[in-house]
Amino acid sequence: MADPEEAIEFDPSDFPACPICGTDRWLLKHSGPVRDGAYGRSVSSSIRSCAGCGVERLAEGACLESVAYREDTYRRHVGQDHDIGRHYASHDELALFTLQTIWPTSLRGKRVADVGCGGGSLLDHMRGLPEQIVAVDPAEGFAQSLISRGYRWFPTVGKAAEEFAGQIDVAFAIQVIKHVDDPREFLDSIRSLLKPDGQCVVSTPNRADILMELLPDAFPAFFYRTQHRWAFDADSLSACARAAGFHVDSVRHVHRYGMANSLLWLRDKKPSGRSSLEAIDGSADALWRMWLESTGRADNLYLILRAPS
Ligand SMILES: [Zn+2]
């Protein structure tokens, strides 16, 4: 772990004033390899933490450019593409975690928007329940498929707002805020879609992940990556949501992997996905997950936000 006092000097074009709180003081958190796309490639860069609101960011010079999300560049960068079948294979499981997390909120009869919906995996899992589904994603490669499945597709929140401002009951932004140029403006734009008291469900990787604590030399180089400009914990994401005019209804920590994933990281110092260990069964997984989620050390964060009345 880098000492925050060690390197005060930085290039302001890499760390401009924080768009969430306006502070221009950034403390060094990580210096060295940052994952570049799929596991195995890296670049050398730095991560700093905002002295005001606590958000962390990657040096701008190492960030994947915004235009990448409109074209094929982003999905190629992370080893994916706009093949809809492959999109389902990697995103259907995430949809299940999201729907479990929002319960007991029911989507029946509601107007729902998914901002950064990709190929629409989450939308497919709720199909039939909402009265109206709005799909927002800049990736034109998925647009035809989304439209043919009956969703109203828009490339940006701004375009969706021309028709749906103030009309959405529940908006989702699942694993999107880590990529955007300005997280506060992003949430603010989603708020413009919502009815009074409408809900916004935001998820992002949790930088308080247990492996950041247990493997401070090996895990940050995997956790931080060039396609993620921002890294949040529960407090900094809540601060961002409040700055964007939301009330934070609840913070939920969700761990997506079993105990074997953590043990194999400790043993091998590299990712193993869903590989199993013979001695680790479902009850060990459940216990591990429950402990991580109850202590805020899970791999993902979900915030349930509410727009003003
Ligand atoms: Zn800040």
PDB file of C-alpha atoms and ligand atoms in Angstrom:
ATOM      1  CA  MET A   1       0.000   0.000   0.000  1.00  0.00           C
ATOM      2  CA  ALA A   2       1.435   3.376  -0.971  1.00  0.00           C
ATOM      3  CA  ASP A   3       1.866   5.981   1.741  1.00  0.00           C
ATOM      4  CA  PRO A   4      -0.544   8.883   1.001  1.00  0.00           C
ATOM      5  CA  GLU A   5       2.040  11.360   2.294  1.00  0.00           C
ATOM      6  CA  GLU A   6       4.762   9.930   0.054  1.00  0.00           C
ATOM      7  CA  ALA A   7       3.796  11.566  -3.211  1.00  0.00           C
ATOM      8  CA  ILE A   8       1.854  14.801  -2.996  1.00  0.00           C
ATOM      9  CA  GLU A   9       2.820  15.984  -6.473  1.00  0.00           C
ATOM     10  CA  PHE A  10       0.707  14.823  -9.390  1.00  0.00           C
ATOM     11  CA  ASP A  11      -0.206  15.970 -12.863  1.00  0.00           C
ATOM     12  CA  PRO A  12      -3.499  17.929 -12.542  1.00  0.00           C
ATOM     13  CA  SER A  13      -4.588  16.719 -15.979  1.00  0.00           C
ATOM     14  CA  ASP A  14      -4.551  13.189 -14.524  1.00  0.00           C
ATOM     15  CA  PHE A  15      -6.356  14.273 -11.339  1.00  0.00           C
ATOM     16  CA  PRO A  16      -8.557  17.317 -12.064  1.00  0.00           C
ATOM     17  CA  ALA A  17     -10.880  18.681  -9.337  1.00  0.00           C
ATOM     18  CA  CYS A  18     -13.234  15.994  -8.006  1.00  0.00           C
ATOM     19  CA  PRO A  19     -16.553  16.234  -9.903  1.00  0.00           C
ATOM     20  CA  ILE A  20     -18.408  14.987  -6.819  1.00  0.00           C
ATOM     21  CA  CYS A  21     -17.168  17.409  -4.136  1.00  0.00           C
ATOM     22  CA  GLY A  22     -14.924  19.899  -5.978  1.00  0.00           C
ATOM     23  CA  THR A  23     -11.787  19.134  -3.958  1.00  0.00           C
ATOM     24  CA  ASP A  24      -8.447  19.169  -5.791  1.00  0.00           C
ATOM     25  CA  ARG A  25      -6.455  17.236  -3.160  1.00  0.00           C
ATOM     26  CA  TRP A  26      -5.827  13.641  -4.132  1.00  0.00           C
ATOM     27  CA  LEU A  27      -3.985  11.188  -1.854  1.00  0.00           C
ATOM     28  CA  LEU A  28      -1.971   8.368  -3.376  1.00  0.00           C
ATOM     29  CA  LYS A  29      -3.546   4.932  -2.801  1.00  0.00           C
ATOM     30  CA  HIS A  30      -1.873   2.682  -5.353  1.00  0.00           C
ATOM     31  CA  SER A  31       1.050   3.062  -7.682  1.00  0.00           C
ATOM     32  CA  GLY A  32       2.087   0.277 -10.052  1.00  0.00           C
ATOM     33  CA  PRO A  33       0.327  -2.245 -12.285  1.00  0.00           C
ATOM     34  CA  VAL A  34      -3.341  -1.677 -13.152  1.00  0.00           C
ATOM     35  CA  ARG A  35      -5.230  -4.357 -15.083  1.00  0.00           C
ATOM     36  CA  ASP A  36      -5.754  -3.450 -18.730  1.00  0.00           C
ATOM     37  CA  GLY A  37      -8.748  -5.348 -20.126  1.00  0.00           C
ATOM     38  CA  ALA A  38      -8.948  -9.090 -19.568  1.00  0.00           C
ATOM     39  CA  TYR A  39      -6.770 -10.597 -16.805  1.00  0.00           C
ATOM     40  CA  GLY A  40      -3.105 -10.907 -17.767  1.00  0.00           C
ATOM     41  CA  ARG A  41      -2.482  -7.475 -19.290  1.00  0.00           C
ATOM     42  CA  SER A  42      -1.553  -4.431 -17.254  1.00  0.00           C
ATOM     43  CA  VAL A  43      -0.278  -0.859 -17.500  1.00  0.00           C
ATOM     44  CA  SER A  44       1.622   1.079 -14.873  1.00  0.00           C
ATOM     45  CA  SER A  45      -0.409   3.916 -13.400  1.00  0.00           C
ATOM     46  CA  SER A  46      -1.714   5.346 -10.141  1.00  0.00           C
ATOM     47  CA  ILE A  47      -4.911   5.538  -8.117  1.00  0.00           C
ATOM     48  CA  ARG A  48      -5.650   8.447  -5.802  1.00  0.00           C
ATOM     49  CA  SER A  49      -8.339   9.064  -3.226  1.00  0.00           C
ATOM     50  CA  CYS A  50     -10.243  12.362  -3.025  1.00  0.00           C
ATOM     51  CA  ALA A  51      -9.441  14.072   0.273  1.00  0.00           C
ATOM     52  CA  GLY A  52     -12.987  15.494   0.308  1.00  0.00           C
ATOM     53  CA  CYS A  53     -15.505  12.734  -0.477  1.00  0.00           C
ATOM     54  CA  GLY A  54     -13.275   9.652  -0.456  1.00  0.00           C
ATOM     55  CA  VAL A  55     -13.913   8.503  -4.036  1.00  0.00           C
ATOM     56  CA  GLU A  56     -10.871   6.931  -5.686  1.00  0.00           C
ATOM     57  CA  ARG A  57      -9.926   7.487  -9.297  1.00  0.00           C
ATOM     58  CA  LEU A  58      -7.469   6.168 -11.863  1.00  0.00           C
ATOM     59  CA  ALA A  59      -5.118   8.711 -13.484  1.00  0.00           C
ATOM     60  CA  GLU A  60      -7.050  10.121 -16.442  1.00  0.00           C
ATOM     61  CA  GLY A  61      -4.195   9.337 -18.834  1.00  0.00           C
ATOM     62  CA  ALA A  62      -4.677   5.598 -18.209  1.00  0.00           C
ATOM     63  CA  CYS A  63      -8.514   5.581 -18.492  1.00  0.00           C
ATOM     64  CA  LEU A  64     -10.319   4.014 -21.418  1.00  0.00           C
ATOM     65  CA  GLU A  65     -11.907   6.856 -23.415  1.00  0.00           C
ATOM     66  CA  SER A  66     -15.701   7.381 -23.263  1.00  0.00           C
ATOM     67  CA  VAL A  67     -16.102   6.799 -27.012  1.00  0.00           C
ATOM     68  CA  ALA A  68     -15.079   3.156 -26.424  1.00  0.00           C
ATOM     69  CA  TYR A  69     -18.517   2.420 -24.921  1.00  0.00           C
ATOM     70  CA  ARG A  70     -20.334   3.522 -28.048  1.00  0.00           C
ATOM     71  CA  GLU A  71     -18.276   1.374 -30.361  1.00  0.00           C
ATOM     72  CA  ASP A  72     -16.976  -2.175 -30.073  1.00  0.00           C
ATOM     73  CA  THR A  73     -13.793  -1.027 -28.347  1.00  0.00           C
ATOM     74  CA  TYR A  74     -14.933  -1.503 -24.733  1.00  0.00           C
ATOM     75  CA  ARG A  75     -16.253  -5.039 -25.093  1.00  0.00           C
ATOM     76  CA  ARG A  76     -13.227  -6.107 -27.129  1.00  0.00           C
ATOM     77  CA  HIS A  77     -11.057  -4.538 -24.421  1.00  0.00           C
ATOM     78  CA  VAL A  78     -12.599  -6.792 -21.758  1.00  0.00           C
ATOM     79  CA  GLY A  79     -12.603  -9.868 -23.997  1.00  0.00           C
ATOM     80  CA  GLN A  80     -16.271  -9.596 -25.004  1.00  0.00           C
ATOM     81  CA  ASP A  81     -18.084  -8.334 -28.109  1.00  0.00           C
ATOM     82  CA  HIS A  82     -21.634  -7.542 -29.198  1.00  0.00           C
ATOM     83  CA  ASP A  83     -22.586 -11.196 -29.686  1.00  0.00           C
ATOM     84  CA  ILE A  84     -25.866 -11.358 -27.772  1.00  0.00           C
ATOM     85  CA  GLY A  85     -25.444 -15.019 -26.760  1.00  0.00           C
ATOM     86  CA  ARG A  86     -22.079 -14.385 -25.155  1.00  0.00           C
ATOM     87  CA  HIS A  87     -23.516 -11.302 -23.445  1.00  0.00           C
ATOM     88  CA  TYR A  88     -26.239 -13.431 -21.805  1.00  0.00           C
ATOM     89  CA  ALA A  89     -23.692 -16.007 -20.655  1.00  0.00           C
ATOM     90  CA  SER A  90     -21.702 -13.406 -18.744  1.00  0.00           C
ATOM     91  CA  HIS A  91     -24.563 -11.207 -17.497  1.00  0.00           C
ATOM     92  CA  ASP A  92     -27.503 -13.495 -16.620  1.00  0.00           C
ATOM     93  CA  GLU A  93     -25.993 -14.357 -13.257  1.00  0.00           C
ATOM     94  CA  LEU A  94     -25.543 -10.670 -12.396  1.00  0.00           C
ATOM     95  CA  ALA A  95     -29.254 -10.112 -13.157  1.00  0.00           C
ATOM     96  CA  LEU A  96     -30.153 -12.704 -10.528  1.00  0.00           C
ATOM     97  CA  PHE A  97     -28.066 -10.927  -7.860  1.00  0.00           C
ATOM     98  CA  THR A  98     -29.701  -7.610  -8.756  1.00  0.00           C
ATOM     99  CA  LEU A  99     -33.259  -8.938  -8.551  1.00  0.00           C
ATOM    100  CA  GLN A 100     -32.559 -10.680  -5.225  1.00  0.00           C
ATOM    101  CA  THR A 101     -31.078  -7.458  -3.860  1.00  0.00           C
ATOM    102  CA  ILE A 102     -34.030  -5.190  -4.670  1.00  0.00           C
ATOM    103  CA  TRP A 103     -36.601  -7.515  -3.082  1.00  0.00           C
ATOM    104  CA  PRO A 104     -39.230  -6.708  -1.675  1.00  0.00           C
ATOM    105  CA  THR A 105     -39.549  -3.936  -4.288  1.00  0.00           C
ATOM    106  CA  SER A 106     -41.890  -5.306  -6.932  1.00  0.00           C
ATOM    107  CA  LEU A 107     -41.584  -4.180 -10.544  1.00  0.00           C
ATOM    108  CA  ARG A 108     -45.138  -5.240 -11.450  1.00  0.00           C
ATOM    109  CA  GLY A 109     -46.982  -2.490 -13.317  1.00  0.00           C
ATOM    110  CA  LYS A 110     -44.059  -0.067 -12.926  1.00  0.00           C
ATOM    111  CA  ARG A 111     -42.158   2.000 -15.458  1.00  0.00           C
ATOM    112  CA  VAL A 112     -38.569   0.775 -15.373  1.00  0.00           C
ATOM    113  CA  ALA A 113     -35.342   2.009 -16.975  1.00  0.00           C
ATOM    114  CA  ASP A 114     -32.007   0.199 -17.148  1.00  0.00           C
ATOM    115  CA  VAL A 115     -29.192   2.690 -17.745  1.00  0.00           C
ATOM    116  CA  GLY A 116     -26.172   0.918 -19.205  1.00  0.00           C
ATOM    117  CA  CYS A 117     -28.265  -2.147 -20.003  1.00  0.00           C
ATOM    118  CA  GLY A 118     -25.736  -3.684 -22.447  1.00  0.00           C
ATOM    119  CA  GLY A 119     -27.531  -6.476 -24.309  1.00  0.00           C
ATOM    120  CA  GLY A 120     -30.536  -6.350 -21.933  1.00  0.00           C
ATOM    121  CA  SER A 121     -29.933  -9.381 -19.756  1.00  0.00           C
ATOM    122  CA  LEU A 122     -31.444  -7.753 -16.635  1.00  0.00           C
ATOM    123  CA  LEU A 123     -34.416  -6.493 -18.653  1.00  0.00           C
ATOM    124  CA  ASP A 124     -35.115 -10.003 -19.946  1.00  0.00           C
ATOM    125  CA  HIS A 125     -35.275 -11.234 -16.344  1.00  0.00           C
ATOM    126  CA  MET A 126     -38.010  -8.763 -15.440  1.00  0.00           C
ATOM    127  CA  ARG A 127     -39.892  -8.901 -18.737  1.00  0.00           C
ATOM    128  CA  GLY A 128     -43.657  -9.189 -18.402  1.00  0.00           C
ATOM    129  CA  LEU A 129     -43.798  -7.456 -15.018  1.00  0.00           C
ATOM    130  CA  PRO A 130     -43.281  -3.715 -15.724  1.00  0.00           C
ATOM    131  CA  GLU A 131     -45.793  -1.699 -17.708  1.00  0.00           C
ATOM    132  CA  GLN A 132     -42.965  -0.094 -19.691  1.00  0.00           C
ATOM    133  CA  ILE A 133     -39.277  -0.878 -20.073  1.00  0.00           C
ATOM    134  CA  VAL A 134     -36.734   1.702 -21.205  1.00  0.00           C
ATOM    135  CA  ALA A 135     -33.309   0.443 -22.300  1.00  0.00           C
ATOM    136  CA  VAL A 136     -30.432   2.953 -22.274  1.00  0.00           C
ATOM    137  CA  ASP A 137     -27.013   2.022 -23.631  1.00  0.00           C
ATOM    138  CA  PRO A 138     -24.572   3.790 -25.965  1.00  0.00           C
ATOM    139  CA  ALA A 139     -23.512   0.486 -27.600  1.00  0.00           C
ATOM    140  CA  GLU A 140     -25.226   0.524 -30.970  1.00  0.00           C
ATOM    141  CA  GLY A 141     -24.231  -3.100 -31.523  1.00  0.00           C
ATOM    142  CA  PHE A 142     -27.011  -4.224 -29.154  1.00  0.00           C
ATOM    143  CA  ALA A 143     -29.675  -1.702 -30.226  1.00  0.00           C
ATOM    144  CA  GLN A 144     -31.379  -3.801 -32.903  1.00  0.00           C
ATOM    145  CA  SER A 145     -31.644  -6.808 -30.616  1.00  0.00           C
ATOM    146  CA  LEU A 146     -33.096  -4.679 -27.775  1.00  0.00           C
ATOM    147  CA  ILE A 147     -35.656  -3.060 -30.081  1.00  0.00           C
ATOM    148  CA  SER A 148     -36.680  -6.411 -31.578  1.00  0.00           C
ATOM    149  CA  ARG A 149     -37.347  -7.694 -28.034  1.00  0.00           C
ATOM    150  CA  GLY A 150     -39.791  -4.845 -27.432  1.00  0.00           C
ATOM    151  CA  TYR A 151     -37.705  -2.426 -25.394  1.00  0.00           C
ATOM    152  CA  ARG A 152     -37.653   1.321 -25.982  1.00  0.00           C
ATOM    153  CA  TRP A 153     -33.947   1.880 -26.703  1.00  0.00           C
ATOM    154  CA  PHE A 154     -32.102   5.176 -26.265  1.00  0.00           C
ATOM    155  CA  PRO A 155     -28.339   5.733 -26.608  1.00  0.00           C
ATOM    156  CA  THR A 156     -28.177   8.216 -23.687  1.00  0.00           C
ATOM    157  CA  VAL A 157     -30.149   9.232 -20.595  1.00  0.00           C
ATOM    158  CA  GLY A 158     -30.606  12.670 -22.200  1.00  0.00           C
ATOM    159  CA  LYS A 159     -32.380  11.121 -25.205  1.00  0.00           C
ATOM    160  CA  ALA A 160     -34.548   8.957 -22.925  1.00  0.00           C
ATOM    161  CA  ALA A 161     -35.439  12.034 -20.838  1.00  0.00           C
ATOM    162  CA  GLU A 162     -36.906  13.779 -23.913  1.00  0.00           C
ATOM    163  CA  GLU A 163     -39.731  11.245 -23.683  1.00  0.00           C
ATOM    164  CA  PHE A 164     -39.612   9.844 -20.136  1.00  0.00           C
ATOM    165  CA  ALA A 165     -38.432  12.682 -17.835  1.00  0.00           C
ATOM    166  CA  GLY A 166     -40.191  12.405 -14.480  1.00  0.00           C
ATOM    167  CA  GLN A 167     -42.033   9.206 -15.461  1.00  0.00           C
ATOM    168  CA  ILE A 168     -39.856   6.289 -14.326  1.00  0.00           C
ATOM    169  CA  ASP A 169     -40.642   4.412 -11.076  1.00  0.00           C
ATOM    170  CA  VAL A 170     -37.425   2.387 -10.797  1.00  0.00           C
ATOM    171  CA  ALA A 171     -34.131   3.008 -12.614  1.00  0.00           C
ATOM    172  CA  PHE A 172     -31.197   0.603 -12.565  1.00  0.00           C
ATOM    173  CA  ALA A 173     -27.534   1.502 -13.093  1.00  0.00           C
ATOM    174  CA  ILE A 174     -25.756  -1.820 -12.649  1.00  0.00           C
ATOM    175  CA  GLN A 175     -21.960  -1.755 -12.876  1.00  0.00           C
ATOM    176  CA  VAL A 176     -21.966   1.500 -14.841  1.00  0.00           C
ATOM    177  CA  ILE A 177     -20.953   4.338 -12.497  1.00  0.00           C
ATOM    178  CA  LYS A 178     -17.362   3.059 -12.323  1.00  0.00           C
ATOM    179  CA  HIS A 179     -16.954   3.839 -16.064  1.00  0.00           C
ATOM    180  CA  VAL A 180     -18.526   7.293 -16.472  1.00  0.00           C
ATOM    181  CA  ASP A 181     -16.731  10.644 -16.810  1.00  0.00           C
ATOM    182  CA  ASP A 182     -18.668  12.307 -13.970  1.00  0.00           C
ATOM    183  CA  PRO A 183     -20.448  10.079 -11.400  1.00  0.00           C
ATOM    184  CA  ARG A 184     -22.428  12.924  -9.797  1.00  0.00           C
ATOM    185  CA  GLU A 185     -23.720  14.174 -13.145  1.00  0.00           C
ATOM    186  CA  PHE A 186     -24.529  10.580 -14.129  1.00  0.00           C
ATOM    187  CA  LEU A 187     -26.756  10.051 -11.056  1.00  0.00           C
ATOM    188  CA  ASP A 188     -28.241  13.506 -11.449  1.00  0.00           C
ATOM    189  CA  SER A 189     -29.271  12.667 -15.023  1.00  0.00           C
ATOM    190  CA  ILE A 190     -30.917   9.433 -13.855  1.00  0.00           C
ATOM    191  CA  ARG A 191     -32.804  11.388 -11.187  1.00  0.00           C
ATOM    192  CA  SER A 192     -34.313  13.499 -13.969  1.00  0.00           C
ATOM    193  CA  LEU A 193     -36.002  10.363 -15.343  1.00  0.00           C
ATOM    194  CA  LEU A 194     -37.634   9.461 -12.026  1.00  0.00           C
ATOM    195  CA  LYS A 195     -41.034  10.297 -10.633  1.00  0.00           C
ATOM    196  CA  PRO A 196     -41.108  11.959  -7.189  1.00  0.00           C
ATOM    197  CA  ASP A 197     -40.086   9.239  -4.685  1.00  0.00           C
ATOM    198  CA  GLY A 198     -38.855   7.063  -7.580  1.00  0.00           C
ATOM    199  CA  GLN A 199     -36.072   4.593  -6.830  1.00  0.00           C
ATOM    200  CA  CYS A 200     -32.634   4.185  -8.344  1.00  0.00           C
ATOM    201  CA  VAL A 201     -30.651   0.974  -7.850  1.00  0.00           C
ATOM    202  CA  VAL A 202     -26.900   1.497  -8.289  1.00  0.00           C
ATOM    203  CA  SER A 203     -24.248  -1.200  -8.075  1.00  0.00           C
ATOM    204  CA  THR A 204     -20.478  -1.140  -8.360  1.00  0.00           C
ATOM    205  CA  PRO A 205     -17.487  -3.176  -7.149  1.00  0.00           C
ATOM    206  CA  ASN A 206     -16.728  -2.608  -3.458  1.00  0.00           C
ATOM    207  CA  ARG A 207     -13.202  -1.381  -2.888  1.00  0.00           C
ATOM    208  CA  ALA A 208     -13.536  -2.614   0.724  1.00  0.00           C
ATOM    209  CA  ASP A 209     -13.536  -6.172  -0.747  1.00  0.00           C
ATOM    210  CA  ILE A 210     -11.924  -8.571   1.771  1.00  0.00           C
ATOM    211  CA  LEU A 211      -9.170  -9.389  -0.730  1.00  0.00           C
ATOM    212  CA  MET A 212      -7.973  -5.760  -0.772  1.00  0.00           C
ATOM    213  CA  GLU A 213      -7.367  -6.205   2.966  1.00  0.00           C
ATOM    214  CA  LEU A 214      -5.857  -9.701   2.837  1.00  0.00           C
ATOM    215  CA  LEU A 215      -3.727  -9.309  -0.299  1.00  0.00           C
ATOM    216  CA  PRO A 216      -2.603  -5.655  -0.351  1.00  0.00           C
ATOM    217  CA  ASP A 217       0.352  -6.472  -2.625  1.00  0.00           C
ATOM    218  CA  ALA A 218      -1.386  -8.685  -5.195  1.00  0.00           C
ATOM    219  CA  PHE A 219      -5.100  -7.826  -5.333  1.00  0.00           C
ATOM    220  CA  PRO A 220      -5.096  -4.053  -6.114  1.00  0.00           C
ATOM    221  CA  ALA A 221      -3.361  -4.704  -9.466  1.00  0.00           C
ATOM    222  CA  PHE A 222      -6.346  -6.943 -10.328  1.00  0.00           C
ATOM    223  CA  PHE A 223      -9.092  -4.804  -8.745  1.00  0.00           C
ATOM    224  CA  TYR A 224      -8.069  -1.496 -10.366  1.00  0.00           C
ATOM    225  CA  ARG A 225      -8.392  -1.524 -14.135  1.00  0.00           C
ATOM    226  CA  THR A 226      -8.164   0.862 -17.071  1.00  0.00           C
ATOM    227  CA  GLN A 227     -11.886   0.578 -17.868  1.00  0.00           C
ATOM    228  CA  HIS A 228     -12.813   1.743 -14.350  1.00  0.00           C
ATOM    229  CA  ARG A 229     -12.232   5.451 -13.794  1.00  0.00           C
ATOM    230  CA  TRP A 230     -13.809   5.354 -10.293  1.00  0.00           C
ATOM    231  CA  ALA A 231     -13.635   3.064  -7.252  1.00  0.00           C
ATOM    232  CA  PHE A 232     -16.127   3.423  -4.410  1.00  0.00           C
ATOM    233  CA  ASP A 233     -16.824   2.094  -0.963  1.00  0.00           C
ATOM    234  CA  ALA A 234     -20.222   2.437   0.730  1.00  0.00           C
ATOM    235  CA  ASP A 235     -19.484   5.866   2.224  1.00  0.00           C
ATOM    236  CA  SER A 236     -18.094   7.484  -0.936  1.00  0.00           C
ATOM    237  CA  LEU A 237     -20.893   6.109  -3.128  1.00  0.00           C
ATOM    238  CA  SER A 238     -23.480   7.351  -0.610  1.00  0.00           C
ATOM    239  CA  ALA A 239     -21.810  10.786  -0.603  1.00  0.00           C
ATOM    240  CA  CYS A 240     -21.977  10.884  -4.402  1.00  0.00           C
ATOM    241  CA  ALA A 241     -25.674   9.907  -4.381  1.00  0.00           C
ATOM    242  CA  ARG A 242     -26.514  12.613  -1.847  1.00  0.00           C
ATOM    243  CA  ALA A 243     -24.562  15.200  -3.869  1.00  0.00           C
ATOM    244  CA  ALA A 244     -26.746  14.225  -6.847  1.00  0.00           C
ATOM    245  CA  GLY A 245     -29.909  14.943  -4.843  1.00  0.00           C
ATOM    246  CA  PHE A 246     -30.856  11.430  -3.747  1.00  0.00           C
ATOM    247  CA  HIS A 247     -31.805  10.071  -0.354  1.00  0.00           C
ATOM    248  CA  VAL A 248     -29.953   6.817   0.417  1.00  0.00           C
ATOM    249  CA  ASP A 249     -32.660   4.304   1.419  1.00  0.00           C
ATOM    250  CA  SER A 250     -30.285   1.381   1.955  1.00  0.00           C
ATOM    251  CA  VAL A 251     -26.772   0.091   1.373  1.00  0.00           C
ATOM    252  CA  ARG A 252     -26.486  -3.627   0.635  1.00  0.00           C
ATOM    253  CA  HIS A 253     -23.279  -5.595   0.327  1.00  0.00           C
ATOM    254  CA  VAL A 254     -23.503  -8.532  -2.067  1.00  0.00           C
ATOM    255  CA  HIS A 255     -20.811 -11.183  -2.453  1.00  0.00           C
ATOM    256  CA  ARG A 256     -20.974 -13.155  -5.684  1.00  0.00           C
ATOM    257  CA  TYR A 257     -18.320 -15.807  -5.134  1.00  0.00           C
ATOM    258  CA  GLY A 258     -17.900 -18.808  -2.870  1.00  0.00           C
ATOM    259  CA  MET A 259     -15.287 -19.325  -0.149  1.00  0.00           C
ATOM    260  CA  ALA A 260     -13.024 -21.266  -2.549  1.00  0.00           C
ATOM    261  CA  ASN A 261     -12.504 -18.151  -4.665  1.00  0.00           C
ATOM    262  CA  SER A 262     -10.996 -16.292  -1.684  1.00  0.00           C
ATOM    263  CA  LEU A 263      -8.921 -19.275  -0.515  1.00  0.00           C
ATOM    264  CA  LEU A 264      -7.524 -19.838  -4.013  1.00  0.00           C
ATOM    265  CA  TRP A 265      -6.630 -16.145  -4.257  1.00  0.00           C
ATOM    266  CA  LEU A 266      -4.714 -16.481  -0.982  1.00  0.00           C
ATOM    267  CA  ARG A 267      -2.979 -19.667  -2.169  1.00  0.00           C
ATOM    268  CA  ASP A 268      -2.236 -18.766  -5.816  1.00  0.00           C
ATOM    269  CA  LYS A 269      -2.341 -14.924  -5.841  1.00  0.00           C
ATOM    270  CA  LYS A 270      -4.433 -14.995  -9.014  1.00  0.00           C
ATOM    271  CA  PRO A 271      -8.133 -15.205  -9.952  1.00  0.00           C
ATOM    272  CA  SER A 272      -9.821 -18.594 -10.205  1.00  0.00           C
ATOM    273  CA  GLY A 273     -13.452 -17.592 -10.870  1.00  0.00           C
ATOM    274  CA  ARG A 274     -15.808 -20.337  -9.746  1.00  0.00           C
ATOM    275  CA  SER A 275     -13.201 -23.092  -9.350  1.00  0.00           C
ATOM    276  CA  SER A 276     -14.048 -25.306  -6.407  1.00  0.00           C
ATOM    277  CA  LEU A 277     -12.076 -26.843  -3.552  1.00  0.00           C
ATOM    278  CA  GLU A 278     -13.163 -30.295  -2.426  1.00  0.00           C
ATOM    279  CA  ALA A 279     -13.388 -29.451   1.271  1.00  0.00           C
ATOM    280  CA  ILE A 280     -15.456 -26.301   0.717  1.00  0.00           C
ATOM    281  CA  ASP A 281     -19.141 -27.054   0.365  1.00  0.00           C
ATOM    282  CA  GLY A 282     -22.298 -24.950   0.007  1.00  0.00           C
ATOM    283  CA  SER A 283     -22.679 -24.354   3.744  1.00  0.00           C
ATOM    284  CA  ALA A 284     -19.118 -22.935   3.952  1.00  0.00           C
ATOM    285  CA  ASP A 285     -19.952 -20.674   1.006  1.00  0.00           C
ATOM    286  CA  ALA A 286     -23.146 -19.476   2.687  1.00  0.00           C
ATOM    287  CA  LEU A 287     -21.359 -18.766   5.976  1.00  0.00           C
ATOM    288  CA  TRP A 288     -18.523 -16.905   4.221  1.00  0.00           C
ATOM    289  CA  ARG A 289     -20.936 -14.852   2.129  1.00  0.00           C
ATOM    290  CA  MET A 290     -23.075 -13.944   5.139  1.00  0.00           C
ATOM    291  CA  TRP A 291     -20.043 -12.786   7.129  1.00  0.00           C
ATOM    292  CA  LEU A 292     -18.633 -10.704   4.257  1.00  0.00           C
ATOM    293  CA  GLU A 293     -21.993  -9.093   3.563  1.00  0.00           C
ATOM    294  CA  SER A 294     -22.694  -8.328   7.236  1.00  0.00           C
ATOM    295  CA  THR A 295     -19.264  -6.714   7.732  1.00  0.00           C
ATOM    296  CA  GLY A 296     -19.190  -4.713   4.464  1.00  0.00           C
ATOM    297  CA  ARG A 297     -16.360  -6.768   2.909  1.00  0.00           C
ATOM    298  CA  ALA A 298     -18.323  -8.283   0.005  1.00  0.00           C
ATOM    299  CA  ASP A 299     -17.137  -7.832  -3.577  1.00  0.00           C
ATOM    300  CA  ASN A 300     -20.108  -5.683  -4.639  1.00  0.00           C
ATOM    301  CA  LEU A 301     -22.117  -2.754  -3.334  1.00  0.00           C
ATOM    302  CA  TYR A 302     -25.760  -1.970  -4.082  1.00  0.00           C
ATOM    303  CA  LEU A 303     -27.358   1.319  -3.068  1.00  0.00           C
ATOM    304  CA  ILE A 304     -31.117   1.772  -3.150  1.00  0.00           C
ATOM    305  CA  LEU A 305     -31.691   5.494  -3.686  1.00  0.00           C
ATOM    306  CA  ARG A 306     -34.854   7.583  -3.562  1.00  0.00           C
ATOM    307  CA  ALA A 307     -35.613  10.748  -5.515  1.00  0.00           C
ATOM    308  CA  PRO A 308     -37.113  13.686  -3.595  1.00  0.00           C
ATOM    309  CA  SER A 309     -40.903  13.732  -3.045  1.00  0.00           C
TER     310      SER A 309
HETATM  311 ZN    ZN B   1     -14.464  14.256  -3.945  1.00  0.00          ZN
END
